[in-house]
Amino acid sequence: MHINTTHILLSLLCLSLALNFHNAVSADSLILGCGSASGGTDADGRKWVSDSAYLVSDESISATAQSQDPSLPSPVPYMSARIFSAESSYKFSVKTNQRYWLRLHFYPSTYSSLDPADAYFSVVAGGVTLMTNFSASITAQALTQAYIVREYSLAPMDFEILNVTFKPSDQHKGSYAFVNGIELVPIPDLFDKASMVGFSDQSLDVGTANLQTMFRLNVGGQYIPASNDSGLTRTWYDDSPYLYGAAFGVTSEASDKLKIQYQGMEDYVAPVDVYRTSRSMGPDPKLNQNFNLTWVFQVDGNFTYLLRLHFCEFILTKINQKVFDIYVNNQTAMASADVIAWTGSKAVPTYKDYSVYVTDGAGDEELWVALHPSIAVKPEYYDSLLNGLEVFKISNANKSLAGPNPTPSDMLVKAEAARSFASNTKSSNSVIGVSAGGIAAAGIAAAVCIVLYQRKNRQSGTDSRTASWLPLYGNSHSTASKSTISGRSTASTHVSTMAASLCRHFSLPEIKHATKNFDENLVIGVGGFGKVYKGIIDGGTKVAIKRSNPSSEQGVNEFQTEIEMLSKLRHRHLVSLIGYCEEDGEMALVYDYMAHGTLREHLYKSNKPHLSWKQRLEICIGAARGLHYLHTGAKYTIIHRDVKTTNILVDEKWVAKVSDFGLSKTGPDINQNHVSTVVKGSFGYLDPEYFRRQQLTEKSDVYSFGVVLFEVLCARPALNPSLPKEQVSLADWALHCQKKGILEDIIDPHLKGTINPECLKKFADTAEKCLSDHGLDRPSMGDILWNLEFALQLQENPDGAKAISERETPEEFNHNNIMGIHRNTLSLGNDDSDMNEASDDLNGSEVFSQIVKPKGR
Ligand SMILES: *[C@@H]1O[C@H](CO)[C@@H](O)[C@H](O)[C@H]1NC(C)=O
Ligand SMILES: *[C@@H]1O[C@H](CO)[C@@H](O)[C@H](O)[C@H]1NC(C)=O
Ligand SMILES: *[C@@H]1O[C@H](CO)[C@@H](O)[C@H](O)[C@H]1NC(C)=O
Ligand SMILES: *[C@@H]1O[C@H](CO)[C@@H](O)[C@H](O)[C@H]1NC(C)=O
Ligand SMILES: *[C@@H]1O[C@H](CO)[C@@H](O)[C@H](O)[C@H]1NC(C)=O
Ligand SMILES: *[C@@H]1O[C@H](CO)[C@@H](O)[C@H](O)[C@H]1NC(C)=O
Ligand SMILES: *[C@@H]1O[C@H](CO)[C@@H](O)[C@H](O)[C@H]1NC(C)=O
């Protein structure tokens, strides 16, 4: 079942190159790369053509973005734009009585020295106002996205020409309009009547409505790219970010043998992948009675919304086995929903449409969708079910779909301000900065292996939903255009004032003195960034000095990333940054010296003495603590993304420290596409779910850490191509042996007979769980930490440990139980105090202290 990881990688690469839109809608689709003379092909293999033939007026110029954000799925269509200085239109011939998707792509970036913040405009299509006073830049900032795609569904028209008009706002001086891509795709009539929530037996005719797609989720499943949709080039997203509270329920997937049968329903309504996966409440009927499975969405007030709920029961077969109530905004949309009663049998999909009006209340408007078992009808299982969910905004009486721009959270605004302050101070020597900026931009996020994102803490934090992703730089896409590369800089040009104030600045002579003018004999390592030297500062303190390879463009960004990250994070189990030097084109980072080097060199392929089992366990526990801190210690989750045994260092007292976060060994790839974005990190440690979801979570680190655990146990590399095929990948091989019960055969011979069997079992079970296929099934770093500590106790004091175990852990990895135990037995308190030191009240530190300070612990 487990295919060798390298094979997956290779086939994914080939697949994405060969991928074409087999099931492309119809030849009538227009896919326009705006402002581009020749069009081009995007990462999905879709062809974009020039927009010039469709332009009516000539108040426009075409321009190329000055920087390419690394999170763009591909340069086409985002790197070129059509800029309008006055009202201008596109004219498309359309069929009457035909519904269309109109998709608009926006990448707010600097075009021909125009400030993206000046673009405020309206768009009207066929008499329907799609947006007014729209700022792509504010919207992107609030959503922390580099680019924005808006999808509209235009109702069948009775004219044969569709005018799409862009008009710069007259409320803002110097305002302009722009667009990067336009798709106009004829689609079948997807919409009919929707029952109105709160009005019994009344329905709204959506067949003639103009709609804007707000959310489209593959509930309980993964991201579905446009190329895998059932012909309508829609993109479906994971639903978990929208789940309310901690009640995530459970996800399930239909078995491969089961065929989904569309009966009485067109198969373009939603792809099979949507119906094959679902989310339900869980196996415990008592628990299920006490909560609602709830999704919450931010929407604009004063609009009616269409909600389409997709269902497919693929486990139960009888009526009255699973019956549930559907609530929309706290009103009953449907009582006693029974999917089998609707469809007649299992594996038959269906959907239900509801409409609800959202008033403009005080604060943010929300749409709640909640499911609860219908206790009253006494179904066999107290459970509920959902497979897919789409939310559309319906145009109002004025034929408008326009809403206000979102408000970026305070924190994002402050982060932005701090950053632009830092970059303005250096703008005088940024002459060559602009052209180099593009390259630098691509480097930054390629190098930023760490993604910060706000934890799913719905109740707290005012900024929790408007901006759920916070890239490291607050806003990496616009950082890019402003960051500069200046060969002759003498001041610290690349480091934000905030970070600079936190760590020491070394002069170049100091660095040269410390490393005996970069003596090759002092080199202790080489990385993507450059060489690492052992050095002595302040007359005796040993340090490790990482010198940037002056010829590496990538170096600048990695350098920044490391400083920004490390200056904010202080923890016993994270390598600490002492200071940095940036002078005369030289860049160097100064770290604590780790006397014992990397964990790997103590495991295999070196002549160092072998570590005892207890030492190995302690190192794993230390590393787990470091990662646990990254994941949970701050208000924002930090994902390391490159957990491996060479990134776990050991100091002279054998204390493990996690290092190299912010560094990527693979260089920046200008032609970023999904695959290359995905393939960050190191082969052999990569989370397979990453490929499926293309979404980074802390559980990806957990997977990599699972590989580290097996590596520590078996003392062999994560990938060893010289072994027989089934053994090449340690993850696959260890799991295989673990399942067969023959793990003992592959453990490090030096450990044979020294591991307490209970301890080994606990350790191996933990590692195995880390390697679960689905992130949700993997334990959290906190759970791992607890289990490793417990394993250590089983090794040291087997009897005492077992007694505790029986008392306190009735069920392994039960998160609620485990959390209670954490608080009592783990000394995480000390770790916090380390961290608060870092957020002392320094000038301009407010921003990062919000980022770093733990929230309510
Ligand atoms: C489209 O715009 C043209 C002018 O550019 C106008 O003559 C025509 O009436 C418009 N068509 C529709 C259907 O609005
Ligand atoms: C898209 O479909 C292909 C072919 O069915 C499949 O191999 C691939 O995994 C799918 N991609 C995603 C991201 O679901
Ligand atoms: C919503 O409608 C009310 C009443 O018509 C109006 O006072 C309010 O300003 C509107 N809100 C928005 C955001 O348009
Ligand atoms: C629904 O009820 C919950 C809790 O009772 C409340 O927090 C939420 O604001 C309500 N949602 C709407 C849209 O009224
Ligand atoms: C579920 O949601 C409905 C509608 O908001 C509410 O009336 C009910 O109390 C909720 N049930 C539970 C158990 O939270
Ligand atoms: C429609 O436009 C009119 C005039 O601009 C305005 O008074 C009215 O509130 C708008 N209606 C809606 C539903 O926005
Ligand atoms: C346009 O949007 C900006 C940013 O959201 C807002 O500050 C401004 O008031 C809006 N202007 C109008 C005329 O609505």
Short mmCIF file of C-alpha atoms in Angstrom, two decimals, residues 71-435:
data_model
loop_
_atom_site.label_atom_id
_atom_site.label_comp_id
_atom_site.label_asym_id
_atom_site.label_seq_id
_atom_site.Cartn_x
_atom_site.Cartn_y
_atom_site.Cartn_z
CA SER A 71 2.70 31.90 -3.38
CA LEU A 72 1.37 32.66 -6.83
CA PRO A 73 0.32 29.35 -8.35
CA SER A 74 2.04 30.34 -11.57
CA PRO A 75 3.27 33.51 -13.32
CA VAL A 76 0.40 33.21 -15.81
CA PRO A 77 -1.90 35.17 -15.55
CA TYR A 78 -0.70 37.08 -12.49
CA MET A 79 2.54 38.62 -13.65
CA SER A 80 0.90 40.75 -16.30
CA ALA A 81 -1.95 43.18 -15.83
CA ARG A 82 -4.22 45.47 -17.75
CA ILE A 83 -4.26 48.89 -16.08
CA PHE A 84 -7.13 51.29 -16.63
CA SER A 85 -6.80 54.98 -15.88
CA ALA A 86 -10.39 55.73 -16.91
CA GLU A 87 -13.60 53.83 -17.41
CA SER A 88 -12.99 51.04 -19.93
CA SER A 89 -14.81 47.96 -21.11
CA TYR A 90 -14.38 44.51 -22.47
CA LYS A 91 -16.96 43.25 -24.90
CA PHE A 92 -17.69 39.53 -25.14
CA SER A 93 -20.20 37.85 -27.34
CA VAL A 94 -22.38 35.53 -25.33
CA LYS A 95 -25.25 33.18 -25.93
CA THR A 96 -28.63 34.18 -24.70
CA ASN A 97 -30.24 31.85 -22.15
CA GLN A 98 -26.87 30.65 -21.03
CA ARG A 99 -25.44 30.91 -17.51
CA TYR A 100 -21.77 31.84 -17.21
CA TRP A 101 -18.99 31.83 -14.68
CA LEU A 102 -17.11 35.09 -14.75
CA ARG A 103 -13.86 34.80 -12.84
CA LEU A 104 -11.66 37.80 -12.20
CA HIS A 105 -8.07 37.40 -11.08
CA PHE A 106 -6.26 40.15 -9.24
CA TYR A 107 -2.67 40.30 -8.09
CA PRO A 108 -2.09 43.58 -6.24
CA SER A 109 1.53 44.41 -6.95
CA THR A 110 3.54 47.34 -8.23
CA TYR A 111 2.92 47.87 -11.93
CA SER A 112 4.78 50.66 -13.76
CA SER A 113 5.54 52.28 -10.41
CA LEU A 114 1.84 52.54 -9.55
CA ASP A 115 1.18 51.94 -5.88
CA PRO A 116 -1.14 48.94 -5.43
CA ALA A 117 -2.78 50.81 -2.56
CA ASP A 118 -4.08 53.43 -5.02
CA ALA A 119 -6.22 51.02 -6.98
CA TYR A 120 -9.89 51.53 -6.05
CA PHE A 121 -12.40 50.62 -8.70
CA SER A 122 -15.74 49.21 -9.62
CA VAL A 123 -16.60 46.43 -12.03
CA VAL A 124 -19.96 46.10 -13.75
CA ALA A 125 -20.79 43.08 -15.92
CA GLY A 126 -23.95 42.97 -17.99
CA GLY A 127 -25.56 45.59 -15.78
CA VAL A 128 -24.68 43.73 -12.57
CA THR A 129 -22.39 45.61 -10.20
CA LEU A 130 -19.79 43.08 -9.12
CA MET A 131 -17.70 45.37 -6.95
CA THR A 132 -17.48 49.03 -6.03
CA ASN A 133 -14.64 50.86 -4.33
CA PHE A 134 -12.77 47.55 -4.49
CA SER A 135 -9.22 47.54 -3.22
CA ALA A 136 -7.44 44.34 -4.17
CA SER A 137 -4.55 45.37 -2.00
CA ILE A 138 -6.60 45.77 1.20
CA THR A 139 -8.54 42.59 0.46
CA ALA A 140 -5.36 40.63 -0.10
CA GLN A 141 -3.83 42.03 3.04
CA ALA A 142 -6.85 41.16 5.15
CA LEU A 143 -6.98 37.65 3.78
CA THR A 144 -3.18 37.40 3.83
CA GLN A 145 -3.23 36.16 0.30
CA ALA A 146 -1.01 37.28 -2.52
CA TYR A 147 -3.74 37.17 -5.13
CA ILE A 148 -7.51 37.16 -5.26
CA VAL A 149 -9.86 35.23 -7.49
CA ARG A 150 -13.48 36.33 -7.57
CA GLU A 151 -16.01 33.99 -9.12
CA TYR A 152 -19.41 35.20 -10.24
CA SER A 153 -22.23 33.30 -11.84
CA LEU A 154 -24.13 35.51 -14.28
CA ALA A 155 -27.76 34.59 -14.86
CA PRO A 156 -28.88 33.88 -18.44
CA MET A 157 -28.99 37.19 -20.29
CA ASP A 158 -31.26 38.31 -23.07
CA PHE A 159 -28.58 40.14 -25.05
CA GLU A 160 -25.73 38.76 -27.09
CA ILE A 161 -23.04 41.16 -25.95
CA LEU A 162 -21.67 41.12 -22.43
CA ASN A 163 -19.96 44.36 -21.40
CA VAL A 164 -17.55 44.14 -18.50
CA THR A 165 -16.64 47.63 -17.39
CA PHE A 166 -13.79 48.66 -15.09
CA LYS A 167 -14.02 52.12 -13.60
CA PRO A 168 -11.47 53.73 -11.27
CA SER A 169 -13.07 55.29 -8.20
CA ASP A 170 -13.53 59.04 -8.30
CA GLN A 171 -13.37 59.19 -4.50
CA HIS A 172 -9.64 58.59 -4.36
CA LYS A 173 -6.98 60.70 -5.97
CA GLY A 174 -4.80 58.88 -8.46
CA SER A 175 -7.05 55.88 -8.45
CA TYR A 176 -6.77 53.27 -11.19
CA ALA A 177 -8.29 49.92 -12.02
CA PHE A 178 -6.53 46.73 -13.01
CA VAL A 179 -7.14 43.07 -13.72
CA ASN A 180 -4.80 40.17 -14.35
CA GLY A 181 -7.07 37.50 -15.68
CA ILE A 182 -10.63 37.02 -16.85
CA GLU A 183 -12.40 33.73 -17.40
CA LEU A 184 -15.79 33.56 -19.00
CA VAL A 185 -17.08 30.01 -18.94
CA PRO A 186 -20.52 28.90 -20.12
CA ILE A 187 -22.07 26.52 -17.59
CA PRO A 188 -25.26 24.52 -17.37
CA ASP A 189 -28.09 25.83 -15.27
CA LEU A 190 -26.95 24.85 -11.85
CA PHE A 191 -29.55 26.67 -9.83
CA ASP A 192 -33.25 26.38 -9.34
CA LYS A 193 -35.31 27.01 -6.21
CA ALA A 194 -33.97 27.34 -2.71
CA SER A 195 -36.14 27.05 0.38
CA MET A 196 -36.14 30.19 2.46
CA VAL A 197 -34.98 29.56 5.98
CA GLY A 198 -37.48 30.83 8.51
CA PHE A 199 -40.40 30.90 6.08
CA SER A 200 -42.07 27.55 5.90
CA ASP A 201 -42.85 26.31 2.41
CA GLN A 202 -41.52 29.38 0.68
CA SER A 203 -38.75 29.27 -1.83
CA LEU A 204 -36.61 31.68 -3.72
CA ASP A 205 -36.02 31.30 -7.45
CA VAL A 206 -32.27 31.33 -7.88
CA GLY A 207 -32.46 30.29 -11.53
CA THR A 208 -32.51 33.92 -12.61
CA ALA A 209 -30.17 35.26 -9.94
CA ASN A 210 -26.68 36.65 -10.32
CA LEU A 211 -24.39 35.13 -7.75
CA GLN A 212 -20.97 35.53 -6.25
CA THR A 213 -19.25 32.40 -4.95
CA MET A 214 -18.23 33.00 -1.35
CA PHE A 215 -17.12 29.54 -0.16
CA ARG A 216 -16.88 26.14 -1.77
CA LEU A 217 -15.86 23.32 0.52
CA ASN A 218 -15.18 19.65 0.12
CA VAL A 219 -16.36 18.79 3.62
CA GLY A 220 -14.22 16.19 5.35
CA GLY A 221 -12.06 15.99 2.28
CA GLN A 222 -9.21 17.70 0.61
CA TYR A 223 -8.52 20.53 -1.79
CA ILE A 224 -9.80 19.77 -5.29
CA PRO A 225 -8.10 21.78 -8.01
CA ALA A 226 -10.06 23.20 -10.94
CA SER A 227 -8.61 20.49 -13.15
CA ASN A 228 -10.24 17.78 -11.01
CA ASP A 229 -13.68 19.37 -10.86
CA SER A 230 -16.53 17.69 -12.70
CA GLY A 231 -16.04 19.85 -15.76
CA LEU A 232 -16.89 23.28 -14.37
CA THR A 233 -13.34 24.29 -13.33
CA ARG A 234 -14.39 25.03 -9.77
CA THR A 235 -11.94 24.86 -6.91
CA TRP A 236 -13.03 23.10 -3.72
CA TYR A 237 -11.33 23.70 -0.41
CA ASP A 238 -10.87 21.85 2.86
CA ASP A 239 -13.63 22.76 5.33
CA SER A 240 -11.69 22.50 8.57
CA PRO A 241 -10.72 26.21 8.82
CA TYR A 242 -14.42 27.07 9.06
CA LEU A 243 -15.36 24.64 11.79
CA TYR A 244 -16.59 26.27 14.94
CA GLY A 245 -14.93 25.58 18.25
CA ALA A 246 -13.21 22.35 19.08
CA ALA A 247 -16.00 20.10 17.85
CA PHE A 248 -14.42 18.89 14.66
CA GLY A 249 -16.35 15.64 14.44
CA VAL A 250 -14.76 12.90 12.38
CA THR A 251 -14.08 12.59 8.67
CA SER A 252 -14.65 9.49 6.61
CA GLU A 253 -13.96 8.38 3.11
CA ALA A 254 -15.93 5.91 1.00
CA SER A 255 -14.07 2.72 0.26
CA ASP A 256 -12.42 2.51 -3.16
CA LYS A 257 -14.75 -0.30 -4.16
CA LEU A 258 -17.86 1.76 -3.66
CA LYS A 259 -19.06 3.51 -6.78
CA ILE A 260 -20.84 6.82 -6.35
CA GLN A 261 -23.98 6.72 -8.51
CA TYR A 262 -25.51 9.93 -9.68
CA GLN A 263 -29.24 9.23 -9.93
CA GLY A 264 -31.69 11.91 -10.96
CA MET A 265 -28.93 14.45 -10.70
CA GLU A 266 -26.41 15.70 -13.22
CA ASP A 267 -22.86 14.67 -12.48
CA TYR A 268 -21.50 18.19 -12.98
CA VAL A 269 -23.25 19.34 -9.79
CA ALA A 270 -20.19 18.29 -7.81
CA PRO A 271 -17.32 15.90 -8.50
CA VAL A 272 -17.22 12.39 -7.06
CA ASP A 273 -14.40 13.47 -4.73
CA VAL A 274 -16.81 15.72 -2.88
CA TYR A 275 -19.25 12.89 -2.26
CA ARG A 276 -16.62 10.32 -1.36
CA THR A 277 -15.61 12.19 1.78
CA SER A 278 -17.75 13.44 4.61
CA ARG A 279 -17.69 14.82 8.09
CA SER A 280 -19.91 13.44 10.81
CA MET A 281 -20.04 13.87 14.56
CA GLY A 282 -18.36 10.76 15.87
CA PRO A 283 -19.18 7.41 17.38
CA ASP A 284 -20.37 8.55 20.81
CA PRO A 285 -24.16 9.14 20.78
CA LYS A 286 -24.11 10.82 24.20
CA LEU A 287 -21.49 13.30 23.11
CA ASN A 288 -23.27 13.95 19.84
CA GLN A 289 -26.44 14.98 21.62
CA ASN A 290 -24.55 17.70 23.39
CA PHE A 291 -23.03 19.57 20.50
CA ASN A 292 -23.75 20.93 17.05
CA LEU A 293 -21.37 20.28 14.20
CA THR A 294 -21.01 23.91 13.12
CA TRP A 295 -19.35 25.89 10.34
CA VAL A 296 -19.09 29.66 10.55
CA PHE A 297 -18.50 32.03 7.63
CA GLN A 298 -17.85 35.75 7.42
CA VAL A 299 -20.14 37.41 4.91
CA ASP A 300 -21.36 40.89 3.98
CA GLY A 301 -24.58 42.14 5.53
CA ASN A 302 -27.72 43.22 3.62
CA PHE A 303 -27.55 40.30 1.22
CA THR A 304 -29.40 37.05 0.72
CA TYR A 305 -27.19 33.98 0.57
CA LEU A 306 -27.71 30.68 -1.14
CA LEU A 307 -26.37 27.66 0.72
CA ARG A 308 -25.98 24.40 -1.12
CA LEU A 309 -25.42 21.39 1.13
CA HIS A 310 -24.15 18.24 -0.58
CA PHE A 311 -24.89 14.85 0.94
CA CYS A 312 -23.98 11.28 0.17
CA GLU A 313 -24.40 8.48 2.68
CA PHE A 314 -21.87 5.77 1.90
CA ILE A 315 -22.02 3.69 5.06
CA LEU A 316 -25.61 3.25 6.22
CA THR A 317 -28.35 1.85 4.02
CA LYS A 318 -31.66 2.26 5.81
CA ILE A 319 -34.10 5.00 6.53
CA ASN A 320 -34.09 6.31 10.09
CA GLN A 321 -30.57 5.20 10.82
CA LYS A 322 -29.09 8.69 10.75
CA VAL A 323 -31.52 11.58 11.06
CA PHE A 324 -30.49 15.12 11.85
CA ASP A 325 -31.66 18.72 11.95
CA ILE A 326 -30.06 21.41 9.84
CA TYR A 327 -29.83 24.91 11.26
CA VAL A 328 -28.86 27.99 9.33
CA ASN A 329 -28.18 31.08 11.42
CA ASN A 330 -29.82 29.50 14.44
CA GLN A 331 -33.06 28.82 12.59
CA THR A 332 -34.23 25.39 11.54
CA ALA A 333 -33.62 25.04 7.81
CA MET A 334 -34.66 21.41 7.76
CA ALA A 335 -35.88 19.17 10.55
CA SER A 336 -35.25 15.42 10.44
CA ALA A 337 -33.01 15.28 7.40
CA ASP A 338 -32.50 11.67 6.37
CA VAL A 339 -30.16 11.25 3.41
CA ILE A 340 -31.20 7.66 2.68
CA ALA A 341 -34.86 8.72 2.71
CA TRP A 342 -33.99 11.31 0.06
CA THR A 343 -31.86 9.15 -2.20
CA GLY A 344 -33.30 5.68 -1.68
CA SER A 345 -29.97 4.01 -1.24
CA LYS A 346 -26.40 4.46 -0.20
CA ALA A 347 -23.68 5.96 -2.41
CA VAL A 348 -26.25 8.12 -4.18
CA PRO A 349 -25.47 11.83 -3.87
CA THR A 350 -27.97 14.61 -3.41
CA TYR A 351 -27.98 18.25 -2.45
CA LYS A 352 -30.30 20.75 -0.78
CA ASP A 353 -30.47 24.48 -1.36
CA TYR A 354 -31.43 27.00 1.31
CA SER A 355 -31.53 30.76 1.21
CA VAL A 356 -31.17 33.13 4.11
CA TYR A 357 -31.01 36.89 4.44
CA VAL A 358 -28.18 38.27 6.54
CA THR A 359 -28.90 41.65 8.05
CA ASP A 360 -26.31 44.31 8.55
CA GLY A 361 -25.85 44.13 12.29
CA ALA A 362 -23.19 45.65 14.44
CA GLY A 363 -19.81 44.14 13.73
CA ASP A 364 -19.03 41.27 11.45
CA GLU A 365 -21.81 39.43 9.72
CA GLU A 366 -21.78 35.69 9.97
CA LEU A 367 -23.39 32.70 8.43
CA TRP A 368 -23.76 29.68 10.70
CA VAL A 369 -24.52 26.20 9.44
CA ALA A 370 -25.11 23.69 12.23
CA LEU A 371 -26.11 20.02 12.31
CA HIS A 372 -27.55 18.13 15.25
CA PRO A 373 -29.05 14.63 15.55
CA SER A 374 -32.86 14.60 15.56
CA ILE A 375 -33.36 13.09 18.99
CA ALA A 376 -37.14 13.30 18.75
CA VAL A 377 -37.46 10.77 15.91
CA LYS A 378 -35.15 8.31 17.72
CA PRO A 379 -32.86 7.36 14.85
CA GLU A 380 -30.63 4.30 15.21
CA TYR A 381 -27.50 6.48 15.34
CA TYR A 382 -27.37 9.93 16.89
CA ASP A 383 -25.18 11.46 14.23
CA SER A 384 -25.23 13.88 11.32
CA LEU A 385 -23.50 14.16 7.98
CA LEU A 386 -22.25 16.63 5.40
CA ASN A 387 -20.14 16.07 2.26
CA GLY A 388 -19.91 19.46 0.61
CA LEU A 389 -20.99 23.03 1.16
CA GLU A 390 -21.23 25.98 -1.19
CA VAL A 391 -22.17 29.50 -0.21
CA PHE A 392 -23.19 32.08 -2.80
CA LYS A 393 -24.16 35.73 -2.41
CA ILE A 394 -27.27 36.71 -4.37
CA SER A 395 -27.39 40.13 -6.01
CA ASN A 396 -29.72 42.65 -4.37
CA ALA A 397 -32.59 44.64 -5.81
CA ASN A 398 -30.12 47.12 -7.28
CA LYS A 399 -28.42 44.29 -9.18
CA SER A 400 -25.37 44.66 -7.01
CA LEU A 401 -23.09 42.12 -5.41
CA ALA A 402 -20.61 44.65 -4.07
CA GLY A 403 -19.63 44.59 -0.43
CA PRO A 404 -17.20 46.72 1.55
CA ASN A 405 -13.49 45.95 1.61
CA PRO A 406 -12.58 43.70 4.54
CA THR A 407 -10.76 45.28 7.44
CA PRO A 408 -7.30 43.89 8.03
CA SER A 409 -6.72 43.02 11.66
CA ASP A 410 -4.89 45.51 13.85
CA MET A 411 -2.00 43.19 14.07
CA LEU A 412 -1.58 42.95 10.33
CA VAL A 413 -1.75 46.70 10.02
CA LYS A 414 0.89 47.18 12.70
CA ALA A 415 3.13 44.54 11.22
CA GLU A 416 2.81 46.26 7.89
CA ALA A 417 3.60 49.66 9.36
CA ALA A 418 6.67 48.38 11.18
CA ARG A 419 7.86 46.77 8.04
CA SER A 420 7.40 49.75 5.79
CA PHE A 421 9.06 51.94 8.37
CA ALA A 422 12.02 49.63 8.25
CA SER A 423 12.08 49.67 4.50
CA ASN A 424 11.55 53.41 4.10
CA THR A 425 14.61 54.17 6.10
CA LYS A 426 16.65 52.57 3.42
CA SER A 427 14.84 53.73 0.33
CA SER A 428 17.60 56.16 -0.57
CA ASN A 429 19.90 53.39 -1.69
CA SER A 430 17.33 51.21 -3.30
CA VAL A 431 18.14 52.11 -6.88
CA ILE A 432 18.81 48.58 -7.97
CA GLY A 433 16.42 47.27 -5.41
CA VAL A 434 13.40 47.20 -7.59
CA SER A 435 14.59 44.93 -10.31
#
